[in-house]
Short mmCIF file of C-alpha atoms in Angstrom, two decimals:
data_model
loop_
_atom_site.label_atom_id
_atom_site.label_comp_id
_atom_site.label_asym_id
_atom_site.label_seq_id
_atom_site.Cartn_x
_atom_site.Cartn_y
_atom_site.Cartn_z
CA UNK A 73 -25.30 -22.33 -14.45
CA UNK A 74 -27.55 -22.32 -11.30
CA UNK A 75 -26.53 -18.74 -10.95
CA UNK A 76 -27.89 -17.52 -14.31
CA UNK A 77 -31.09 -19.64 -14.00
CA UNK A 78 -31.57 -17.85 -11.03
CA UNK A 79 -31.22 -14.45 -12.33
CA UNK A 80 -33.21 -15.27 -15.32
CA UNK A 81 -36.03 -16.58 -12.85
CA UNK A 82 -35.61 -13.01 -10.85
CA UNK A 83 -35.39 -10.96 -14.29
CA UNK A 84 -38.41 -13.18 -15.52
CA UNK A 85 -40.64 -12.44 -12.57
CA UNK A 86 -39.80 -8.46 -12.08
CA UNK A 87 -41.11 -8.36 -16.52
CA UNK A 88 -44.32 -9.98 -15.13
CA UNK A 89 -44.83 -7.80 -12.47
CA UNK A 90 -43.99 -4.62 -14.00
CA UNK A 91 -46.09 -5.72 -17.51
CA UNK A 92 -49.39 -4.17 -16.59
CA UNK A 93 -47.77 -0.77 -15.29
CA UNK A 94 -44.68 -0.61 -17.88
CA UNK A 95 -44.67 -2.50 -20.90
CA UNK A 96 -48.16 -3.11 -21.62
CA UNK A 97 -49.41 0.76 -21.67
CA UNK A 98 -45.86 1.09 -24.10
CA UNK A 99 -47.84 -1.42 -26.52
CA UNK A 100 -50.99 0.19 -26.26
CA UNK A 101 -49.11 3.62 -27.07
CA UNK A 102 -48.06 1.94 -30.65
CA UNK A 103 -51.27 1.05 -31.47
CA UNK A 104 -53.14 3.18 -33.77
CA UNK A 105 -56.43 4.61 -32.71
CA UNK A 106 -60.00 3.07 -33.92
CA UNK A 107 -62.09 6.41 -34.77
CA UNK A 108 -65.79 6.30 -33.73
CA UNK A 109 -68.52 7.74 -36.31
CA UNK A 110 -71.44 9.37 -34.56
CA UNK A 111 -74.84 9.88 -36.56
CA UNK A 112 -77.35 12.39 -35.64
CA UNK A 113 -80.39 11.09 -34.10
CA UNK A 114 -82.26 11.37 -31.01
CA UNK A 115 -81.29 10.36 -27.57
CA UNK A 116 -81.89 7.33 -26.54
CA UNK A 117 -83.84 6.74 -23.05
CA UNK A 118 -81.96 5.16 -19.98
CA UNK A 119 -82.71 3.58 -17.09
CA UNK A 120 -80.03 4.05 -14.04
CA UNK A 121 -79.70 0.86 -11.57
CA UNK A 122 -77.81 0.35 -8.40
CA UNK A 123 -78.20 -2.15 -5.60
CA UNK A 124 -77.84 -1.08 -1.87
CA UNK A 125 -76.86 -2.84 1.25
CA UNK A 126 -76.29 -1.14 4.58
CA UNK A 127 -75.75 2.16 3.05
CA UNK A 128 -78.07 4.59 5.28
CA UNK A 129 -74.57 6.57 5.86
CA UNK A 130 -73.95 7.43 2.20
CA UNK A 131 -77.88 7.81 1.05
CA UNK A 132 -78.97 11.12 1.83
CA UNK A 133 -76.20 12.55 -0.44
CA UNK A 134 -76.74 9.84 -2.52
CA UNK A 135 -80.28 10.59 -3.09
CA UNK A 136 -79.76 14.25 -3.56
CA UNK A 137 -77.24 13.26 -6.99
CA UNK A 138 -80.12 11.31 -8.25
CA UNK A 139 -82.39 14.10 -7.47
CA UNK A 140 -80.11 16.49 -9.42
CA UNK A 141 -79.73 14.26 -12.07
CA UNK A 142 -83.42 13.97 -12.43
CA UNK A 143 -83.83 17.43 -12.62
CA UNK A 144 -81.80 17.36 -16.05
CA UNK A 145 -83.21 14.10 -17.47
CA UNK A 146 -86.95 14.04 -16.44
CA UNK A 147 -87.22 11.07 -18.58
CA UNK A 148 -84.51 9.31 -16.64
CA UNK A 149 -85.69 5.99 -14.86
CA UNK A 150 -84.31 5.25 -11.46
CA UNK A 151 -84.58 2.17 -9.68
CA UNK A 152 -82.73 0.60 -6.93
CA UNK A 153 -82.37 -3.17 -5.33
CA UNK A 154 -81.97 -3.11 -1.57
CA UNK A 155 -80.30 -6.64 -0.18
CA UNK A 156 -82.09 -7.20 2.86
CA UNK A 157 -80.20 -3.81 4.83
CA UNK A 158 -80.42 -4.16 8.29
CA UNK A 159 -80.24 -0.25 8.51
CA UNK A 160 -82.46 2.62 7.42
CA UNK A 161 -81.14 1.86 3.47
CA UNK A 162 -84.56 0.84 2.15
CA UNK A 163 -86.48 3.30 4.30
CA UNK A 164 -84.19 6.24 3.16
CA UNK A 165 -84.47 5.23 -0.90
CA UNK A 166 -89.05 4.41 -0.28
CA UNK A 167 -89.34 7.47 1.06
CA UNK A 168 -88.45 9.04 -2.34
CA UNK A 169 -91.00 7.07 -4.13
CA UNK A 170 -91.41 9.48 -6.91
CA UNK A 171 -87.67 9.86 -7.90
CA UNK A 172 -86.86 5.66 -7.46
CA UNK A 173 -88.44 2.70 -7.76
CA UNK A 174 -87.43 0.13 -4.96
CA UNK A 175 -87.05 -3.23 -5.65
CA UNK A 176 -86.01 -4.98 -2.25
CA UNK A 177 -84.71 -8.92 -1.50
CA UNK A 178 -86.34 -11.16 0.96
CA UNK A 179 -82.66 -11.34 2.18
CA UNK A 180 -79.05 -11.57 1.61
CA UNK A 181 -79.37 -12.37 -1.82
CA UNK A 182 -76.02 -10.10 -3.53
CA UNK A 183 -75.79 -7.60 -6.42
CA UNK A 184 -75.63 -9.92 -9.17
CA UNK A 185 -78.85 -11.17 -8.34
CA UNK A 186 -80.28 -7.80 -7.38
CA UNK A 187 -78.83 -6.30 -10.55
CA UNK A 188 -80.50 -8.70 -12.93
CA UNK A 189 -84.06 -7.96 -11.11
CA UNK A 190 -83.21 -4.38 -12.29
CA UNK A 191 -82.54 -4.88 -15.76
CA UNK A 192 -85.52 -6.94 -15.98
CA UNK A 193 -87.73 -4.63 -14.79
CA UNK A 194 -85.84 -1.41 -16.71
CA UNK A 195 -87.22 -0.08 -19.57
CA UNK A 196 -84.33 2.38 -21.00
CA UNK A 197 -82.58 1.35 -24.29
CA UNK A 198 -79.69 2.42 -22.45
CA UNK A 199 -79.03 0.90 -18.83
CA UNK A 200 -76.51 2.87 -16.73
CA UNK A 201 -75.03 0.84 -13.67
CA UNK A 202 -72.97 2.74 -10.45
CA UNK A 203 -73.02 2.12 -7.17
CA UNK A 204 -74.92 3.22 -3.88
CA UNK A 205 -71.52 5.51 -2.87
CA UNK A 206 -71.17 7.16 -5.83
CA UNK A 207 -71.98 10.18 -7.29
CA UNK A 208 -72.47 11.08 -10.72
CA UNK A 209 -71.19 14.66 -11.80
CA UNK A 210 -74.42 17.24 -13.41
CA UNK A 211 -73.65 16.58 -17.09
CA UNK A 212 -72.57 12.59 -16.56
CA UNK A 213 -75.46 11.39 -18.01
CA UNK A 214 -75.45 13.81 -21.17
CA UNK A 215 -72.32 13.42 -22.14
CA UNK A 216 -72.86 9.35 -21.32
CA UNK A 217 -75.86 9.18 -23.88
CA UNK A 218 -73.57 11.06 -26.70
CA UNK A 219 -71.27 8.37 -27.10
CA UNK A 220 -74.00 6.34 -28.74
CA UNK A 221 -74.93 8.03 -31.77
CA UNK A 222 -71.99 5.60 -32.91
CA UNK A 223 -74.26 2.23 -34.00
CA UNK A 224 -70.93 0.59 -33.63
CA UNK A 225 -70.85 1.67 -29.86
CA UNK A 226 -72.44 -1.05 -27.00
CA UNK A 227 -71.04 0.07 -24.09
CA UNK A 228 -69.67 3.01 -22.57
CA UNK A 229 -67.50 3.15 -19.13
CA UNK A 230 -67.24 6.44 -17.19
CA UNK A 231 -63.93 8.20 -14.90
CA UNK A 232 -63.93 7.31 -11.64
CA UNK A 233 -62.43 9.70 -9.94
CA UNK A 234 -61.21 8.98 -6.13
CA UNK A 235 -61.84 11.13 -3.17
CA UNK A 236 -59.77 10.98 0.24
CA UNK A 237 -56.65 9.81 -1.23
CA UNK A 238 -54.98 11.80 1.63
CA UNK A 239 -56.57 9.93 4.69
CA UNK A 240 -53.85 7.19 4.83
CA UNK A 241 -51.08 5.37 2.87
CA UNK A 242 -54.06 2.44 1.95
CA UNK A 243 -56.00 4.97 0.37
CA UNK A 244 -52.70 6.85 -1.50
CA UNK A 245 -51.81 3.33 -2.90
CA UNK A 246 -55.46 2.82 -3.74
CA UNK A 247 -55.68 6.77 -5.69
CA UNK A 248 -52.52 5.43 -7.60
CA UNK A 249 -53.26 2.22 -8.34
CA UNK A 250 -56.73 3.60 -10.00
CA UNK A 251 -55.36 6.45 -11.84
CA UNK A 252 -52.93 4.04 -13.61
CA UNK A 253 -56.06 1.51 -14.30
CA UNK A 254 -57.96 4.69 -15.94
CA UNK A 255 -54.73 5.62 -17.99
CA UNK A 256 -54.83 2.22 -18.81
CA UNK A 257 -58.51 1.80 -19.96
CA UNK A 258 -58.60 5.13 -21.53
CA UNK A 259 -55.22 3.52 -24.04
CA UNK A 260 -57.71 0.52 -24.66
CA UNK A 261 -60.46 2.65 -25.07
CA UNK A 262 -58.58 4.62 -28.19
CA UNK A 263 -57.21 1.44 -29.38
CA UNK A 264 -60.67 -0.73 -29.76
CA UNK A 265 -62.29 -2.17 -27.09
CA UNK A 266 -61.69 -1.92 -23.36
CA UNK A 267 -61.51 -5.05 -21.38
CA UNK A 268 -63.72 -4.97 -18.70
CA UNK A 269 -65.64 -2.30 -16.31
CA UNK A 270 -66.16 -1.53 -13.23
CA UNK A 271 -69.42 -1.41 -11.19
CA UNK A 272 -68.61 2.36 -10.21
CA UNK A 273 -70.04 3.90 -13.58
CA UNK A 274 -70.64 2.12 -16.97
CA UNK A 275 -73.42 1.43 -19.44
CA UNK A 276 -75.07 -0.79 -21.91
CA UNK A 277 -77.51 -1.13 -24.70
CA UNK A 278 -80.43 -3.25 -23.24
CA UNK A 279 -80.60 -5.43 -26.02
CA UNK A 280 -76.90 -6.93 -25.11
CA UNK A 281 -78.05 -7.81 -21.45
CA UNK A 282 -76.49 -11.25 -21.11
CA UNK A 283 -78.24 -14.81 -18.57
CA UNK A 284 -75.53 -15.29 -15.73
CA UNK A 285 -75.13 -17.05 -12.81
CA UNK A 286 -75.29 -14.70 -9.18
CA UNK A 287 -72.02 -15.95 -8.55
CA UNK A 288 -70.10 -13.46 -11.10
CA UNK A 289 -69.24 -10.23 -10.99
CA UNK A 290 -71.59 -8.33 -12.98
CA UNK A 291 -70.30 -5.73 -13.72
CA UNK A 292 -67.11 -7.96 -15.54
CA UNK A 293 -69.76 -10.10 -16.84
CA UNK A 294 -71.71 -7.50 -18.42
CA UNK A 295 -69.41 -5.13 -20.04
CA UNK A 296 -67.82 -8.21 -21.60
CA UNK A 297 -71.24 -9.29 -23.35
CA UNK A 298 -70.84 -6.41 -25.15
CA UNK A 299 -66.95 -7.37 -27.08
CA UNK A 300 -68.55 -10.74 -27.12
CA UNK A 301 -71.67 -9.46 -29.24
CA UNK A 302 -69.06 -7.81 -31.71
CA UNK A 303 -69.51 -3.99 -31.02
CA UNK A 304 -67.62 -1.56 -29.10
CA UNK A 305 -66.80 -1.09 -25.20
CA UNK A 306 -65.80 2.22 -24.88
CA UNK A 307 -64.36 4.70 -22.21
CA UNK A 308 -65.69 8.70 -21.69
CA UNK A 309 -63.06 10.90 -19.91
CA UNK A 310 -66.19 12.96 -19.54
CA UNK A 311 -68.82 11.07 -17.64
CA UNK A 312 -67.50 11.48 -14.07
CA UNK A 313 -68.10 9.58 -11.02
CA UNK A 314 -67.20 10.30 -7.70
CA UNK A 315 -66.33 8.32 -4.77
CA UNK A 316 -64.46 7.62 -1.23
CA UNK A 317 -61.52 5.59 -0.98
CA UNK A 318 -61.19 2.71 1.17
CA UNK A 319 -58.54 3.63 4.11
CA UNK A 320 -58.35 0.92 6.24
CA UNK A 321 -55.77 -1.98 5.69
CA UNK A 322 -58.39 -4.52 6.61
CA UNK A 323 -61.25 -3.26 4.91
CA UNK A 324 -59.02 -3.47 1.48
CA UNK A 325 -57.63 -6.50 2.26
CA UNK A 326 -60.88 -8.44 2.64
CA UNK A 327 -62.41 -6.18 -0.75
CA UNK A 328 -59.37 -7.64 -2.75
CA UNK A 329 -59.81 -11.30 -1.66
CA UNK A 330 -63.51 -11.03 -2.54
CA UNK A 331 -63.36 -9.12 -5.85
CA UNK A 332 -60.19 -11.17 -6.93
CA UNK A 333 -62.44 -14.45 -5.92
CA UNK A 334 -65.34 -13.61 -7.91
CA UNK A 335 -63.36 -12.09 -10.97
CA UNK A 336 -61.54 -15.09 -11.38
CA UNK A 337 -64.94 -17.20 -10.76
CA UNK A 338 -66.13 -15.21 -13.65
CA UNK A 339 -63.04 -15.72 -15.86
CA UNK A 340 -64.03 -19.21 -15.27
CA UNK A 341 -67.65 -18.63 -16.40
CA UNK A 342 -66.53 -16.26 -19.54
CA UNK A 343 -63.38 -18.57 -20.58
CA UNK A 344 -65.38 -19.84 -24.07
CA UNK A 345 -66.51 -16.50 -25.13
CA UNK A 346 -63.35 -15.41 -24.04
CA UNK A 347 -61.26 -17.69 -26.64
CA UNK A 348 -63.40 -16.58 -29.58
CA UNK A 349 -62.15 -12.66 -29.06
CA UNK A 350 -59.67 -10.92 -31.80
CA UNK A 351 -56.13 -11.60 -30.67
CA UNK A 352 -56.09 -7.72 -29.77
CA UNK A 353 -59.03 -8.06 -27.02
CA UNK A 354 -57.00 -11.43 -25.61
CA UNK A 355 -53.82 -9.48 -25.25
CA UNK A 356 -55.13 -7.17 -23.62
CA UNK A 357 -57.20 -9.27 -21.12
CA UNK A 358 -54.10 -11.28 -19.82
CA UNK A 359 -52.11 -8.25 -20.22
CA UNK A 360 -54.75 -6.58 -17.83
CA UNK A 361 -56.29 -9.10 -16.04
CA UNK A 362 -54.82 -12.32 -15.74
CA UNK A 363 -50.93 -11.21 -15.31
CA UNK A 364 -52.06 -8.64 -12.33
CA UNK A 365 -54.24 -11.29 -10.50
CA UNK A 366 -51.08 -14.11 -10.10
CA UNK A 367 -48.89 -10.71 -9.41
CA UNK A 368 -48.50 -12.00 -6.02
CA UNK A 369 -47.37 -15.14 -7.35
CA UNK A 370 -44.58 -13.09 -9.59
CA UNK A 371 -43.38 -11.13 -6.41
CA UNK A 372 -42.97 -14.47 -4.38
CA UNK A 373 -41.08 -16.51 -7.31
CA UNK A 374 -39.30 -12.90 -7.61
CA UNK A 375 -38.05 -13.17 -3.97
CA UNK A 376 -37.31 -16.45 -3.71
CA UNK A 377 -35.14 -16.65 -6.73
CA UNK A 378 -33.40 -13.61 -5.52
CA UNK A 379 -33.03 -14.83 -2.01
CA UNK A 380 -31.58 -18.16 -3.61
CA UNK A 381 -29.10 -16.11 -5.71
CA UNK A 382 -27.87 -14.01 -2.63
CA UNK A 383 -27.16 -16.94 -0.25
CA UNK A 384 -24.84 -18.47 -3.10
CA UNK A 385 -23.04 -15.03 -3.94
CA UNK A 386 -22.45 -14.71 0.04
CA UNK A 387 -24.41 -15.91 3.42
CA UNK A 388 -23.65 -12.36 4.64
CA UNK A 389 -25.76 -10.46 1.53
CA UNK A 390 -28.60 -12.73 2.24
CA UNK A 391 -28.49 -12.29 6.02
CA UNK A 392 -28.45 -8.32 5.34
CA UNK A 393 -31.23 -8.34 2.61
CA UNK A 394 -33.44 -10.39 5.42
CA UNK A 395 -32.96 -8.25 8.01
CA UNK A 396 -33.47 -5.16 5.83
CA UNK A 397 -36.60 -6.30 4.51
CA UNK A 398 -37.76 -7.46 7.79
CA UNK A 399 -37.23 -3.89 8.88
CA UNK A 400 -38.83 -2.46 5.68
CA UNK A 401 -42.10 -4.43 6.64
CA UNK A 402 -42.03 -3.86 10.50
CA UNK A 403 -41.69 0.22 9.77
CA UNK A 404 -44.23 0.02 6.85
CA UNK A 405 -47.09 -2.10 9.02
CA UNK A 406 -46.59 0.26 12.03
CA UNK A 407 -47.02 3.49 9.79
CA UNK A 408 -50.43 5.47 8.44
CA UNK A 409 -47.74 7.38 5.80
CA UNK A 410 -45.09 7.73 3.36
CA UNK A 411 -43.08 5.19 1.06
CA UNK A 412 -42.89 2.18 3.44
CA UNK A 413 -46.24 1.92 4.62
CA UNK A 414 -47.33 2.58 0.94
CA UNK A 415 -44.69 -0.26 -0.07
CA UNK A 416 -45.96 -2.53 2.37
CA UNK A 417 -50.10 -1.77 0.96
CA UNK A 418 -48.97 -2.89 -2.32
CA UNK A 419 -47.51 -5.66 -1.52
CA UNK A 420 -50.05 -6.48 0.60
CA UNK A 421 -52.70 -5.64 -2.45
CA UNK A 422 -51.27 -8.58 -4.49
CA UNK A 423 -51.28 -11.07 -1.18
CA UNK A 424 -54.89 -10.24 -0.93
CA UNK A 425 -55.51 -10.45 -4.71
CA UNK A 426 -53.30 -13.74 -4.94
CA UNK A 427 -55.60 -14.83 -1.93
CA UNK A 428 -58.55 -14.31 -3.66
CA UNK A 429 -58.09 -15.93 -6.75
CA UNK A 430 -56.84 -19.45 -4.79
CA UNK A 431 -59.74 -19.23 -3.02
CA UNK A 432 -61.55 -18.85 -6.57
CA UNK A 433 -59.55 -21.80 -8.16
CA UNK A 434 -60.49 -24.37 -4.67
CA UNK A 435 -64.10 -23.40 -5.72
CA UNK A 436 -65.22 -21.35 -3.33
CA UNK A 437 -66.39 -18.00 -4.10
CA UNK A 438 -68.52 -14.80 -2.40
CA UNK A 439 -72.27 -13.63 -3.82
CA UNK A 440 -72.88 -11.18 -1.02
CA UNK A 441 -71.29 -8.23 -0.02
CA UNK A 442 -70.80 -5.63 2.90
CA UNK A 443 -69.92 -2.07 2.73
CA UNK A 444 -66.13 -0.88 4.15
CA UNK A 445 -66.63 0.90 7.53
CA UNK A 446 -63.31 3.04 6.59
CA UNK A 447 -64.43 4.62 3.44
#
């Protein structure tokens, strides 16, 4: 009996593991797709906001995209929030007065906060948010815009497409790990509504700017405001962003405790709104959300149970599956490639995430941020 309670603990734990990758894109797959229906009309203005902290390394080719972008939408407004950089970041973005408007902290003060300055003082009926390291492709914010001549349509997420992915097994993991979370949103996307964006590249109607606390993450925060308002949060294959992967194991380690700290402290904050969605839009939250962030706790129970179930079968298959994964782990740490050392950043992906969101639940959280040296 213990034996079979054991396997149905292992059996239970690899289903909640592999649900986000696996089963859950098999659902979406069944799911029949929710047409849009454009109008003509004309284009509505934007605004396009990012916030900035140490980020004199990435601005000059930053500055040039927004230049470029400019050049296509002369009626595009640009304005930036710089949080108290102790580099040349605010110098770099003033001296290009005429293409942004800086808005700058009196000090560490985090994106949230810097973000909601910005929409304040935007005047778009679209705002478009990204990031100071990425870069928008020539016919982003075109093909961005397009998507809402549909009324129904409140928000629209972008591609982000990773560069570097080669540099080391981190940033390999990090490539795959996105390209299955765009696969993912685009199969949400089709479906209804997708669950969430990312502060890389998405966009809102002005009018569905929600109050929140600095402490979230905004860009969660936001997107949601727009399932909660009852329209549409919609992906574009077509409005491409561009940016460097992550490739040191540190770097990404600390990036997953914080994000997973504040997206939980903002599942926290959202939870009402949150129980008022369709039954669709909850499934596919805790199919995408809350299952990944207590991954971690899956691949522990996972281990444990199997560990359990080994000893009992025969001392000798748990001494062997010790040692072996002991080896697995000492080979993967030591290595910058191939399937160890790419074994070893996932797992370490979910420690850090798992990490993150204890941290979260013992009421501590992050508001500030600081760019990863490794990108």
């Amino acid at each position: 009996m213990t034996n079979l309670l054991l396997v149905l603990v292992l059996l239970a734990s690899l289903i909640a593991v592999a649900w986000p990758f696996l089963f859950y894109p098999l659902i979406l797959r069944l799911l029949p797709t929710r047409a849009e229906t454009p109008v003509d009309g004309p284009v509505p203005s934007a605004s396009l906001l990012f916030c900035a902290y140490n980020e004199s390394g990435a601005m000059p080719e930053k500055l040039a995209n927004l230049a470029m972008l400019k050049a296509r939408h002369p009626t595009l407004e640009i304005l930036a929030f710089d949080d108290g950089s102790s580099d040349d970041t605010a110098a770099l973005i003033a001296a290009q007065g005429g293409l942004v408007t800086l808005l700058r902290g009196p000090g560490r003060s985090g994106k949230a906060h810097g973000m909601k300055l910005l929409a304040a003082r935007a005047r778009g009926d679209i705002l478009i948010f990204t990031d100071a390291n990425v870069l928008l492709d020539a016919d982003a914010i075109d093909n961005l815009l397009a998507r809402y001549a549909d009324a129904a349509i409140g928000g629209v997420l972008g591609s982000l497409h990773y560069l570097g992915q080669g540099d080391s097994a981190t940033a390999a993991v990090g490539s795959l790990y996105w390209r299955i979370e765009e696969r993912l949103k685009d199969e949400e996307s089709r479906t209804g509504n997708v669950l969430g964006a990312d502060g890389s590249i998405f966009s809102i109607r002005r009018s569905l700017y929600p109050a929140f606390p600095d402490s979230v993450l905004d860009d969660l925060t936001v997107s949601m405001a727009v399932v909660f308002a009852g329209k549409r949060l919609v992906k574009a294959k077509d409005v491409i962003a561009r940016e460097r992967l992550v490739t040191g194991r540190k770097d990404e380690y600390r990036r997953k405790v914080r994000i997973a700290a504040r997206a939980w402290h903002t599942h926290s904050h959202l939870r009402p709104q949150l129980r008022r969605m369709a039954a669709i839009d909850r499934f596919k939250y805790a199919s995408r959300k809350i299952v990944r962030w207590f991954g971690g706790a899956f691949i522990l129970t996972g281990a444990i149970a199997a560990g359990a179930l080994a000893l009992r079968l025969s001392p000798m298959l748990y001494m062997a599956g010790a040692i072996g994964i002991a080896l697995i782990a000492w080979v993967g740490l030591r290595s910058r490639g191939g399937p160890l050392a790419a074994l070893v950043d996932i797992l370490i992906a979910y420690a850090a995430t798992l990490q993150g969101v204890l941290k979260a639940m013992s009421g501590r959280t992050v508001t500030t941020w600081n760019p990863a040296k490794s990108r």
